[in-house]
XYZ file of C-alpha atoms in Angstrom:
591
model
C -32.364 -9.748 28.504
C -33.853 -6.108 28.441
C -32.450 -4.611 25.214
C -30.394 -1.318 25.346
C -31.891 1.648 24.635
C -29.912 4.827 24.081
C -32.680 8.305 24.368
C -32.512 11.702 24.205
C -35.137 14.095 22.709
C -35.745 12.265 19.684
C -36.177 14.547 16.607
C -38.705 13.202 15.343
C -40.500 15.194 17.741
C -39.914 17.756 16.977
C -43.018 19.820 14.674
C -42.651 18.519 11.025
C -42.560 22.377 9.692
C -39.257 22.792 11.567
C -37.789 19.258 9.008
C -35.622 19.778 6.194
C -38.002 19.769 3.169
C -37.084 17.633 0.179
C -36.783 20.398 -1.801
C -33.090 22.090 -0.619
C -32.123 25.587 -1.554
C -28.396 26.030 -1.602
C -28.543 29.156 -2.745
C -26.497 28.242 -6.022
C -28.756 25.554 -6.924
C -31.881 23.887 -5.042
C -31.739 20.238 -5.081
C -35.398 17.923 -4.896
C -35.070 15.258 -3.305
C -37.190 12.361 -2.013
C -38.971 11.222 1.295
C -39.032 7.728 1.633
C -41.602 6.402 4.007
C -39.106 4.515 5.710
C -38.278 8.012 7.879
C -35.177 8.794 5.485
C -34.844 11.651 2.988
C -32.622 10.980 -0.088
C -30.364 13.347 -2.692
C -28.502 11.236 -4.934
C -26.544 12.501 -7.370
C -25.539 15.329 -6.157
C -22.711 17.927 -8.163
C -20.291 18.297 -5.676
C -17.369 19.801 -8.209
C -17.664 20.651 -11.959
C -17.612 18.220 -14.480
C -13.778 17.279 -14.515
C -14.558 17.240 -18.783
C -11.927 18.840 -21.368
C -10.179 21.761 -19.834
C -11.042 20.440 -16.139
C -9.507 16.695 -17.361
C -6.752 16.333 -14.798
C -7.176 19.275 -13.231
C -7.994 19.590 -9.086
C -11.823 20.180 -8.423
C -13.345 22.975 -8.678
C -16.999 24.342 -7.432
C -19.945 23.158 -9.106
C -21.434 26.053 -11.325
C -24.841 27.688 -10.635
C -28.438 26.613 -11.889
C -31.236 27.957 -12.135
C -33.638 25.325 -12.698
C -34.463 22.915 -9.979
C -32.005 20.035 -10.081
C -33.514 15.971 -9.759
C -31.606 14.397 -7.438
C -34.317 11.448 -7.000
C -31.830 8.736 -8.909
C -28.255 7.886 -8.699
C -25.653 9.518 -11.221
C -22.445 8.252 -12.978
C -19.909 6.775 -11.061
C -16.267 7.543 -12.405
C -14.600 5.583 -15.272
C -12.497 3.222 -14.264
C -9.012 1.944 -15.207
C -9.394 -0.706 -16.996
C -12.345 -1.323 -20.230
C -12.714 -4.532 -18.478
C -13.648 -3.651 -14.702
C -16.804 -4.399 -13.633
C -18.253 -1.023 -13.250
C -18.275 -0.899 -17.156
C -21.312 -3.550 -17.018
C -24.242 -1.340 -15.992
C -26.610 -2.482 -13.653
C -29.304 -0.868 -11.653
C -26.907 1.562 -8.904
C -24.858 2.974 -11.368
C -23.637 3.712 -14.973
C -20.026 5.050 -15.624
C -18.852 8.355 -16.623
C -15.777 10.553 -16.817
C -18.544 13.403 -15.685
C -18.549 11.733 -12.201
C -18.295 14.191 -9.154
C -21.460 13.512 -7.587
C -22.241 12.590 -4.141
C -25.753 10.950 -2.583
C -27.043 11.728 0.627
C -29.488 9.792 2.716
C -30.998 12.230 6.113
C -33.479 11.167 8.973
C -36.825 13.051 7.619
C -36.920 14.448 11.219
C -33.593 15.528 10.760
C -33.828 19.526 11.484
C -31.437 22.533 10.488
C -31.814 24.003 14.229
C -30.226 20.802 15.405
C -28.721 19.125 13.154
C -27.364 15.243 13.183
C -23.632 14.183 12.854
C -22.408 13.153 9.497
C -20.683 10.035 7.897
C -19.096 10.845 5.096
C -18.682 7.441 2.907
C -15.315 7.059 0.306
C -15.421 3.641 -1.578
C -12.872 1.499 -2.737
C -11.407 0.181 -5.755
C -7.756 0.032 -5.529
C -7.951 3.313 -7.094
C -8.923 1.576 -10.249
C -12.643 1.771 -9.662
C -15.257 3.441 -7.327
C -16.247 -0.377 -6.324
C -18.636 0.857 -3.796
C -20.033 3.525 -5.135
C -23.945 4.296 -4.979
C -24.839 2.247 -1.495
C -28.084 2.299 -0.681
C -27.236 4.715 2.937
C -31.252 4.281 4.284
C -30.847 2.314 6.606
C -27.724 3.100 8.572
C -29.063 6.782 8.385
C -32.429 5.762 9.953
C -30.812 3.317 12.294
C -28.025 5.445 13.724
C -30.053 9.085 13.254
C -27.501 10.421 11.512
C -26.893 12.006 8.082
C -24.927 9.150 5.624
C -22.621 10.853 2.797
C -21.305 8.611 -0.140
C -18.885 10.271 -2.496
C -17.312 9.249 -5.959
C -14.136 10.403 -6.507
C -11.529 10.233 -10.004
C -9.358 6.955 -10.381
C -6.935 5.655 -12.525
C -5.382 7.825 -15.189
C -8.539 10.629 -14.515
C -7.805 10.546 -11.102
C -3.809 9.859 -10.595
C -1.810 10.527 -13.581
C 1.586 11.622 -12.716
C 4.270 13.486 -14.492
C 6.168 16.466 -15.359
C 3.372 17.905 -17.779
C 0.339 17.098 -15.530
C 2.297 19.269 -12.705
C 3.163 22.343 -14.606
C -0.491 22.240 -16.735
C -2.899 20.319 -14.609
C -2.544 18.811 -10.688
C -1.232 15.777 -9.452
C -3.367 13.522 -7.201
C -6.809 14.897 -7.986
C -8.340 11.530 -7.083
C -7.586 13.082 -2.796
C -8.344 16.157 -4.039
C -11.634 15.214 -4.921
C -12.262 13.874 -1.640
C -11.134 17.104 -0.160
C -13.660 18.825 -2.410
C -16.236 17.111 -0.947
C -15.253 17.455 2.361
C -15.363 21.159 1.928
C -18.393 20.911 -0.202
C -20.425 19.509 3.133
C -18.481 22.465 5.426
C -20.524 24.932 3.533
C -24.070 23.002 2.707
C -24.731 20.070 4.381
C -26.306 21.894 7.440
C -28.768 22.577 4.362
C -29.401 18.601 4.351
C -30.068 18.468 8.375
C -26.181 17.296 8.959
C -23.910 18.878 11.707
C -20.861 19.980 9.625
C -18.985 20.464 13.069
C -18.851 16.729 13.522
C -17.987 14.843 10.287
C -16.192 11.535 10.561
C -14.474 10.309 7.849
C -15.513 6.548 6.957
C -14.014 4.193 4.010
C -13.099 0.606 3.049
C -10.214 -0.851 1.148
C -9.094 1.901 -1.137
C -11.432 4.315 0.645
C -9.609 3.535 3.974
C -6.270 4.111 2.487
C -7.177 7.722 1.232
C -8.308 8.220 4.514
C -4.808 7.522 5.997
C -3.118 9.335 3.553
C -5.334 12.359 4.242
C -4.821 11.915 7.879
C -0.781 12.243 6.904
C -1.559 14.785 4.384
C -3.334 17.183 7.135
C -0.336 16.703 9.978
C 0.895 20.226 9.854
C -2.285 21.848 8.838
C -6.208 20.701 10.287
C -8.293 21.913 7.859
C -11.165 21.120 10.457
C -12.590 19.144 7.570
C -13.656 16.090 9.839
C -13.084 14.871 13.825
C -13.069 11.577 13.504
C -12.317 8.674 10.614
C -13.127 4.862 10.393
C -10.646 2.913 7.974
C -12.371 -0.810 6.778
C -9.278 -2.730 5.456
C -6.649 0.029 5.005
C -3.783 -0.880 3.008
C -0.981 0.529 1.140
C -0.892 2.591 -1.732
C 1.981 2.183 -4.561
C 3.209 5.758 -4.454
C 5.459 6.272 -6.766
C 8.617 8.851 -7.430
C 7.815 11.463 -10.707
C 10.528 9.628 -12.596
C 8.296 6.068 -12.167
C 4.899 8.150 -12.498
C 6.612 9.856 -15.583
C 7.078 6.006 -16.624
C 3.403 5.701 -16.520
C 2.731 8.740 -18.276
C 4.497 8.046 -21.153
C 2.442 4.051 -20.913
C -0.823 6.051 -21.313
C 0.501 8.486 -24.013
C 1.324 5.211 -26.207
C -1.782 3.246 -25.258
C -3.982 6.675 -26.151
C -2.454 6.810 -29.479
C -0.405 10.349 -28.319
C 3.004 9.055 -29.014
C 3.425 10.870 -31.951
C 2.179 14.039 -30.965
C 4.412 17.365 -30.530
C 1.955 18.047 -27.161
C 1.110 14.284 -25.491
C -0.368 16.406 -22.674
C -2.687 18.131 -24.920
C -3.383 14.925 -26.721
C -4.225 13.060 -23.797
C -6.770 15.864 -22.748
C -8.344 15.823 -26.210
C -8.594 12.215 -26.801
C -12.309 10.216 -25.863
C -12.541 9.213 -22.321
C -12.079 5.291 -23.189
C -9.178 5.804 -25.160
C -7.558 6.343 -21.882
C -8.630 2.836 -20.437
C -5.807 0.754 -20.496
C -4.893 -2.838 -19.093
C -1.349 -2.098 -18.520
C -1.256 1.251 -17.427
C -0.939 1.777 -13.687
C -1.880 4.673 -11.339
C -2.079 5.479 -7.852
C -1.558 8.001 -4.834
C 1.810 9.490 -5.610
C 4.521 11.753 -3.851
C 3.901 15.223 -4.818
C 5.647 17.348 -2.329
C 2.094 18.495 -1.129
C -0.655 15.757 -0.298
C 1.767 13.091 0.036
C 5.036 14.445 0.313
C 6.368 10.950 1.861
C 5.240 7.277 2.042
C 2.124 7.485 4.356
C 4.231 4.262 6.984
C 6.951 6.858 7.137
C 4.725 9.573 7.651
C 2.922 7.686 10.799
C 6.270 6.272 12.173
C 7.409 10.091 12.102
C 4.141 11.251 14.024
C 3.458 13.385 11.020
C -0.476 12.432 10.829
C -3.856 14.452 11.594
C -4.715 12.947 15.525
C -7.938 12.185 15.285
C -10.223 9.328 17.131
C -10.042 6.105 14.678
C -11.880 2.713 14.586
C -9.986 0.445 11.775
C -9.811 -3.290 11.399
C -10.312 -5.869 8.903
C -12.087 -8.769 7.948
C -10.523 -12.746 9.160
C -9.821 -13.517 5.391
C -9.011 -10.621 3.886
C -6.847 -12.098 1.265
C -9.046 -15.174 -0.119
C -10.630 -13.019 -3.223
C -7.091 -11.353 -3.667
C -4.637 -13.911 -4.892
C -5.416 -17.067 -7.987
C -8.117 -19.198 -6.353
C -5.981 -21.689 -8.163
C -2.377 -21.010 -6.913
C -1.154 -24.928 -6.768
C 2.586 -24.503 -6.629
C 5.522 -22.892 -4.220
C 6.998 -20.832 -7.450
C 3.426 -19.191 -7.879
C 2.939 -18.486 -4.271
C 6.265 -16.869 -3.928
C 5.932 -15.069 -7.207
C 2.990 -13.893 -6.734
C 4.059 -12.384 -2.921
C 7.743 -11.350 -4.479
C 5.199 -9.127 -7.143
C 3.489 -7.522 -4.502
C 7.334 -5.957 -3.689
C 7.757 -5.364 -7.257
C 10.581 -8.028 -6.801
C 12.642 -6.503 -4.006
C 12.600 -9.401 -1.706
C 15.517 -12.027 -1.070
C 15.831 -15.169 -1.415
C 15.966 -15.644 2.400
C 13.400 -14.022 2.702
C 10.995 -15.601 0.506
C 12.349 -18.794 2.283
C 11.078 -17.094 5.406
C 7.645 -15.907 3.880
C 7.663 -19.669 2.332
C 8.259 -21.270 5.925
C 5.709 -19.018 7.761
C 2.943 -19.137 5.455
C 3.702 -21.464 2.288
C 4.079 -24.427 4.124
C 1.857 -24.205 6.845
C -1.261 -26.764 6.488
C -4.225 -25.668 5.507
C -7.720 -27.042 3.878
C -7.997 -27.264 0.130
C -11.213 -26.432 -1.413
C -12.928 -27.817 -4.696
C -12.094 -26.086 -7.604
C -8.874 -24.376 -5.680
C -5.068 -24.604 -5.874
C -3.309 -26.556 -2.957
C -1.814 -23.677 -2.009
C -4.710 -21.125 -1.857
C -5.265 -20.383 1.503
C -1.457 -20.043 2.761
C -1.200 -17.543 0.084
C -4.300 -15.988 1.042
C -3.143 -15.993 4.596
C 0.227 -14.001 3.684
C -1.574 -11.575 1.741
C -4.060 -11.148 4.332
C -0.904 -9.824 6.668
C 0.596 -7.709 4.393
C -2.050 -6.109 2.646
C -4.220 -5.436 5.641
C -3.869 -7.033 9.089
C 0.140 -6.283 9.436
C -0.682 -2.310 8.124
C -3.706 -1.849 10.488
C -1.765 -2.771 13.465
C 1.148 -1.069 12.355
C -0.748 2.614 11.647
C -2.303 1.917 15.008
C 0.726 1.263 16.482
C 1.922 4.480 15.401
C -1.444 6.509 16.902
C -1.147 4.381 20.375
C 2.191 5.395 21.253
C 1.410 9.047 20.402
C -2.049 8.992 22.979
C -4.108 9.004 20.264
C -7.792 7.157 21.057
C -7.757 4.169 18.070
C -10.396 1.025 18.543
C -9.517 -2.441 16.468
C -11.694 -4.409 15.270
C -11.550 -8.043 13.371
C -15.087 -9.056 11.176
C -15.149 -12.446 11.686
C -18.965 -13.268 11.297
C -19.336 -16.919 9.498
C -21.316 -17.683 6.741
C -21.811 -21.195 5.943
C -21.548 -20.987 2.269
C -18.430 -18.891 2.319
C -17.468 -21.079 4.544
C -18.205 -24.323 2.504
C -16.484 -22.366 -0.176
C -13.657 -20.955 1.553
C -13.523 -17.718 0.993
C -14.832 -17.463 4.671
C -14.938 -13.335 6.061
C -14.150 -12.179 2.792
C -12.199 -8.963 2.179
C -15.303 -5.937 2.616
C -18.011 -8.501 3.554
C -18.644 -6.118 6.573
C -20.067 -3.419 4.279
C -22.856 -5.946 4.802
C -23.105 -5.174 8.390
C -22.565 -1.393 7.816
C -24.906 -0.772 5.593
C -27.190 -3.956 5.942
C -27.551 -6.575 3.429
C -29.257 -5.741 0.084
C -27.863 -2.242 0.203
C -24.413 -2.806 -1.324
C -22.466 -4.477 -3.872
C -24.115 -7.958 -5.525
C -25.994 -10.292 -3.768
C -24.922 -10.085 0.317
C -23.706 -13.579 2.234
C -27.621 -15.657 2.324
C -27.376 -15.631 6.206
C -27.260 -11.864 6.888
C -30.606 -11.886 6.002
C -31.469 -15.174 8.452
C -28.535 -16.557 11.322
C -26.210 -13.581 10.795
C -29.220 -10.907 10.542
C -28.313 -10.054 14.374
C -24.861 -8.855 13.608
C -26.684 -5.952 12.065
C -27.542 -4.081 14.319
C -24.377 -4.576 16.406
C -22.362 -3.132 13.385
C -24.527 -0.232 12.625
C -24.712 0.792 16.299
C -20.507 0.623 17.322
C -20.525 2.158 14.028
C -23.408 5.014 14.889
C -22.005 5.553 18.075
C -18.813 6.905 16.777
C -20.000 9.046 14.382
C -22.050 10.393 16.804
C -19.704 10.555 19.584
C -15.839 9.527 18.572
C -16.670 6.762 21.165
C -18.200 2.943 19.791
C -18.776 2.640 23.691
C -20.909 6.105 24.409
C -24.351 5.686 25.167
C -25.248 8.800 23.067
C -28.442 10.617 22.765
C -31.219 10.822 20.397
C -30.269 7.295 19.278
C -32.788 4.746 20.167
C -31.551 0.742 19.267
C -33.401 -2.600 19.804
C -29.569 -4.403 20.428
C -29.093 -6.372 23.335
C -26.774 -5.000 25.962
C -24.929 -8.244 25.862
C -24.159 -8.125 21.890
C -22.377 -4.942 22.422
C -19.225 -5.537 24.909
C -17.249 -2.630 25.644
C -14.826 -1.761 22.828
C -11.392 -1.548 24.195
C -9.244 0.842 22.418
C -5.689 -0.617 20.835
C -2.670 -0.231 22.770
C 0.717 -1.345 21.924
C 1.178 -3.994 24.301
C -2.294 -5.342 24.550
C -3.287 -5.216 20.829
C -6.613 -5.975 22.140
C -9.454 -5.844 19.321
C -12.918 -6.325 18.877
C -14.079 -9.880 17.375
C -17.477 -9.304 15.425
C -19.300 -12.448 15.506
C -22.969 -13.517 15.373
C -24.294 -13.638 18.967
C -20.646 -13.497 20.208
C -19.212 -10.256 19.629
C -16.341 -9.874 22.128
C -12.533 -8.754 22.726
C -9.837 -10.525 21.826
C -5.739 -10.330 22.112
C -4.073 -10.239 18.449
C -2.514 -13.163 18.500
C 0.899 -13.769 19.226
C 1.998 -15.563 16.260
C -0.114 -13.118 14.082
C 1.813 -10.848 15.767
C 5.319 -12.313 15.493
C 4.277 -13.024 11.316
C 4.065 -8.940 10.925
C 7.151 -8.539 12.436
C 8.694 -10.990 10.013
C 6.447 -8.952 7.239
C 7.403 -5.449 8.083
C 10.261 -5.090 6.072
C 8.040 -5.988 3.071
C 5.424 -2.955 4.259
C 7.936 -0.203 2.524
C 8.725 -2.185 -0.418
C 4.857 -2.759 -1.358
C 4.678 1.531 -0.628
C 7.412 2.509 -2.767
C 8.452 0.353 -5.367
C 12.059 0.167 -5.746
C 14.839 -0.828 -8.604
C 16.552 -2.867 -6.327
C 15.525 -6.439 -6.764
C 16.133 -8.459 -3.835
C 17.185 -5.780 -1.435
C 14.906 -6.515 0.934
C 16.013 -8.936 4.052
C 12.718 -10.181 6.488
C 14.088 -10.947 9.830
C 13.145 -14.085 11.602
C 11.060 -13.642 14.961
C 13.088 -15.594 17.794
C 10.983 -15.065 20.490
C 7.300 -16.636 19.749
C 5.283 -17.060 22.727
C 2.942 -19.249 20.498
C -0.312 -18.345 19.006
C -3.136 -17.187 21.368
C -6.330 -18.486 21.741
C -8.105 -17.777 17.763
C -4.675 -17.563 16.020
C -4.011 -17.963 12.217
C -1.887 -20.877 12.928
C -3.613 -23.498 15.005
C -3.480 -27.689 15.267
C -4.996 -30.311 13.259
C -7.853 -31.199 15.098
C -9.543 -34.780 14.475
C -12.601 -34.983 11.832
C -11.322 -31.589 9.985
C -8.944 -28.888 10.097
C -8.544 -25.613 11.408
C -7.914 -22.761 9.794
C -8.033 -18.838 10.800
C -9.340 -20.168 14.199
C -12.223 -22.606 13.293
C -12.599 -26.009 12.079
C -13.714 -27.105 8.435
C -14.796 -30.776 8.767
C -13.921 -33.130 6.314
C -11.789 -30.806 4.127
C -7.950 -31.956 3.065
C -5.642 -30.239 4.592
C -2.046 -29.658 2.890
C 1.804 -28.617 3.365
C 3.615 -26.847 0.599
C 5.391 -29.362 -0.721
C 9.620 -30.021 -1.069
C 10.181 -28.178 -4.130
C 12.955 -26.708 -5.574
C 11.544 -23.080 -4.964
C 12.829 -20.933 -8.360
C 13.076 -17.419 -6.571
C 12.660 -14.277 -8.843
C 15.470 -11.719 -7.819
């Protein structure tokens, strides 16, 4: 089949003297960065705020000071601290080393790309769970080559640096400078990325996991007020934020005061600004997006069910198993399953309904894998829903209804030892499509590199072609792709009756209906939605309501028959693995 190819004037063709030079002069600072002969021109690490150090330590952003000298930005910089001593970002390895001086971005331009016509910009926030910048330091080359168009990555503060929340840090520093940061960047490209060979007039907005879920609060934050910051945002795996009240942040505060050693101290604010960085790592300690009467003045689901969000084009989806490498790979009983969902809603569900979330999801067969729990996967399953499928649909829900253009998608590319080991589309395995493999976190999935290596190309270009355009579907200019006309079916945006998405899979992308018992399983879960938002002192408040009207589960549903030789599970078939049913215990539920 001919392949697809999507010209205009190319800019490479334009005379090289006309090309941004590696060496950038912002006029505050000038910047060297490097060509790379694969047609891309890097900056990494670069200042983006002041160094958020001593008097700037939980304070909002501020601009970067001057220099005089000529600033290397040929290697990566710090990424931020993160919560806990333990993370894995403490472990240096070759993308990044960790520091509370953090507030650096990278960015990765076609060499061709030109300030008299510049190329549209995607503007990268990782994740993390606000506890880490998880994704932090990506390797942007080749989505920047591949989709001509300027690729932005962008740490931002987390945990305690980035979120702390009380009385004190209101009156003497800022509350939620972990968005602010983001903002600060934003604002940062407005006035120098054109400098770079990037369009600042069309900036979309891209993230995954935590990354997503700033995005969404952003998009809630900005309702009454476009700061014309960005047109268009992709969300990878949005969930929900904790967002706590000031009297539970103040709860927090006063955690971090005792772990820092500040308890006894007639100024715990000034203390906590004083003390080293790492004394204000702490296991136990938790922070997050909070309600501030500014950024997030109410839970971001409220917000959206209100209309009170920024309307901008959005592609957001997840991956089929989001929830596999977020719950205990060795969850074997009906107590631990149930605990560990009743947690989630820092306790506020009933016993009926953990009975519900037991008989939709606890008991339902699925395989066991070696060196698993027998009850793995169903709670995998659940918290795939309510951490990520279930919120997706129910943000896009909101943007549907109010006309606002919003493409799903579901990453269900298969990789045989994932498979074999069942963590199957794992939660952000599509950064490996995004980005391509080798340019993100660890080692990527074996086959994206061999039987998968197709899907590629597929991802980058949907994903090109919305930056470029605010359409997947536009065959834009001055974007030239080998992918084969039949890889790339039209994307169909969400509406609320179809809840059609796009199904990523090797040689077989194509659209697909949610299915209905998917979609009758968030309606049992969406009472849960506010309760994992805004934790609450009343245990066991919460009542799910039982769907009465299943139609049954569509073609690729969660919840399909026992075929002979295996089992299915998330809509394919793992031959020769057990299969098992929660088992007739007397469930102990925590109220």
């Amino acid at each position: 089949m001919r392949p697809l190819v999507l010209s205009l004037g190319l800019v490479g063709l334009i005379g090289p003297a006309m090309a941004v030079a590696p060496l950038v002069d912002l006029g505050y600072t000038r910047l060297q960065g490097v060509s790379q002969q694969s047609g891309v021109t890097q900056w990494l690490g670069v200042r983006y705020a002041a160094p958020p150090v001593g008097e700037l330590r939980f304070s909002a952003p501020i601009d970067p000071p001057a220099t005089e000298q000529v600033v290397d930005a040929t290697q990566f910089k710090p990424i931020c601290l993160p919560r806990s001593p333990n993370d894995f970002t403490m472990q240096p390895n070759r993308r990044f080393t960790v520091s509370e001086d953090c507030l650096y971005l990278n960015i990765f331009a076609p060499t061709a790309a030109t300030t008299e016509s510049p190329v549209p910009v995607m503007y990268f926030i990782p994740g993390g769970g606000f506890e880490s910048n998880s994704n932090a330091n990506f390797n942007g080359s080749a989505l920047a080559r591949f989709g001509d168009i300027v690729v932005v990555q962008v740490n931002y503060r987390v945990g305690p640096f980035g979120f702390l929340q009380s009385e004190e840090v209101k009156e003497r520093g800022s509350l939620n400078n972990g968005l602010k940061d983001l903002i600060q960047g934003l604002k940062w490209l407005q006035a120098h990325i054109s400098g770079f060979g990037g369009n600042p007039d069309q900036v979309v907005m891209a993230g995954d996991s935590a990354g997503a879920t700033s995005i969404a609060l952003l998009l809630s934050a900005f309702a009454d007020n476009d700061p014309n910051l960005f047109k268009g945002v992709i969300m990878e795996s949005v969930s929900l934020a904790t967002v706590r009240s000031m009297s539970q942040g103040q709860e927090q505060y006063t955690c971090l005061v005792s772990a820092a050693g500040c308890f006894s101290s007639a100024d715990t604010f000034a203390c906590l600004r004083s003390v080293n960085a790492s004394a204000l790592q702490t296991q136990n300690c938790q922070f997050n997006p909070h309600l501030d009467d500014d950024l997030v003045p109410a839970p971001m689901l409220d917000r959206f069910a209100e209309g009170k969000y920024l309307r901008v084009p959005t592609i957001a989806g997840s991956c089929t198993d989001e929830g596999t490498k977020g719950v205990p790979r060795d969850t074997d009983t009906v107590e631990a399953a149930l605990k560990f969902v009743n947690d989630q809603a820092s306790g506020a569900l009933s016993d009926d309904s953990l009975a519900l979330i037991r008989e939709t999801y606890i008991d339902v067969e699925q395989p066991v894998f070696n060196n698993s729990g027998r009850l793995w996967r169903q709670l995998a399953n659940a918290h795939g829903d309510f951490r990520a499928h279930c919120v997706t649909a129910k943000l896009q829900d909101a943007q549907a209804r109010d006309g606002v253009l919003t493409w799903n998608y579901r990453y269900g590319v298969l990789d045989e030892e994932q498979e074999e080991l069942g963590f199957g589309a794992y939660h952000t395995v599509e950064l490996n499509g995004v980005f391509g493999p080798n340019n993100t976190d660890g080692a990527p999935p074996k086959s994206y590199s061999t039987s998968n290596a197709p899907i590629v190309p597929v991802t980058m270009a949907y994903w090109a072609k919305f930056v470029r355009s605010l359409d997947p579907n536009a065959e834009t200019a001055d974007f030239v792709t080998q992918v084969e006309r039949a890889d790339m079916p039209t994307w169909m945006p969400w509406t609320t009756d179809a809840k059609q998405r796009l199904l990523f899979q090797t040689g077989n992308t194509k659209m697909e209906e949610m299915p209905r018992t998917q979609q009758d399983n968030c309606a049992i879960l969406d009472a849960m939605l506010p309760a994992i938002e805004t934790p609450s002192e009343a245990k066991g408040a919460v009542q799910l309501r039982q769907v009465t009207d299943a139609a049954g589960a569509s073609e690729g549903g969660d919840n399909l028959p026992v075929q002979s030789g295996g089992v299915v599970a998330m809509g394919r078939q793992f031959p020769g693995v057990t299969q098992v049913v929660g088992t007739c215990l007397a469930v102990l539920f925590l109220v």
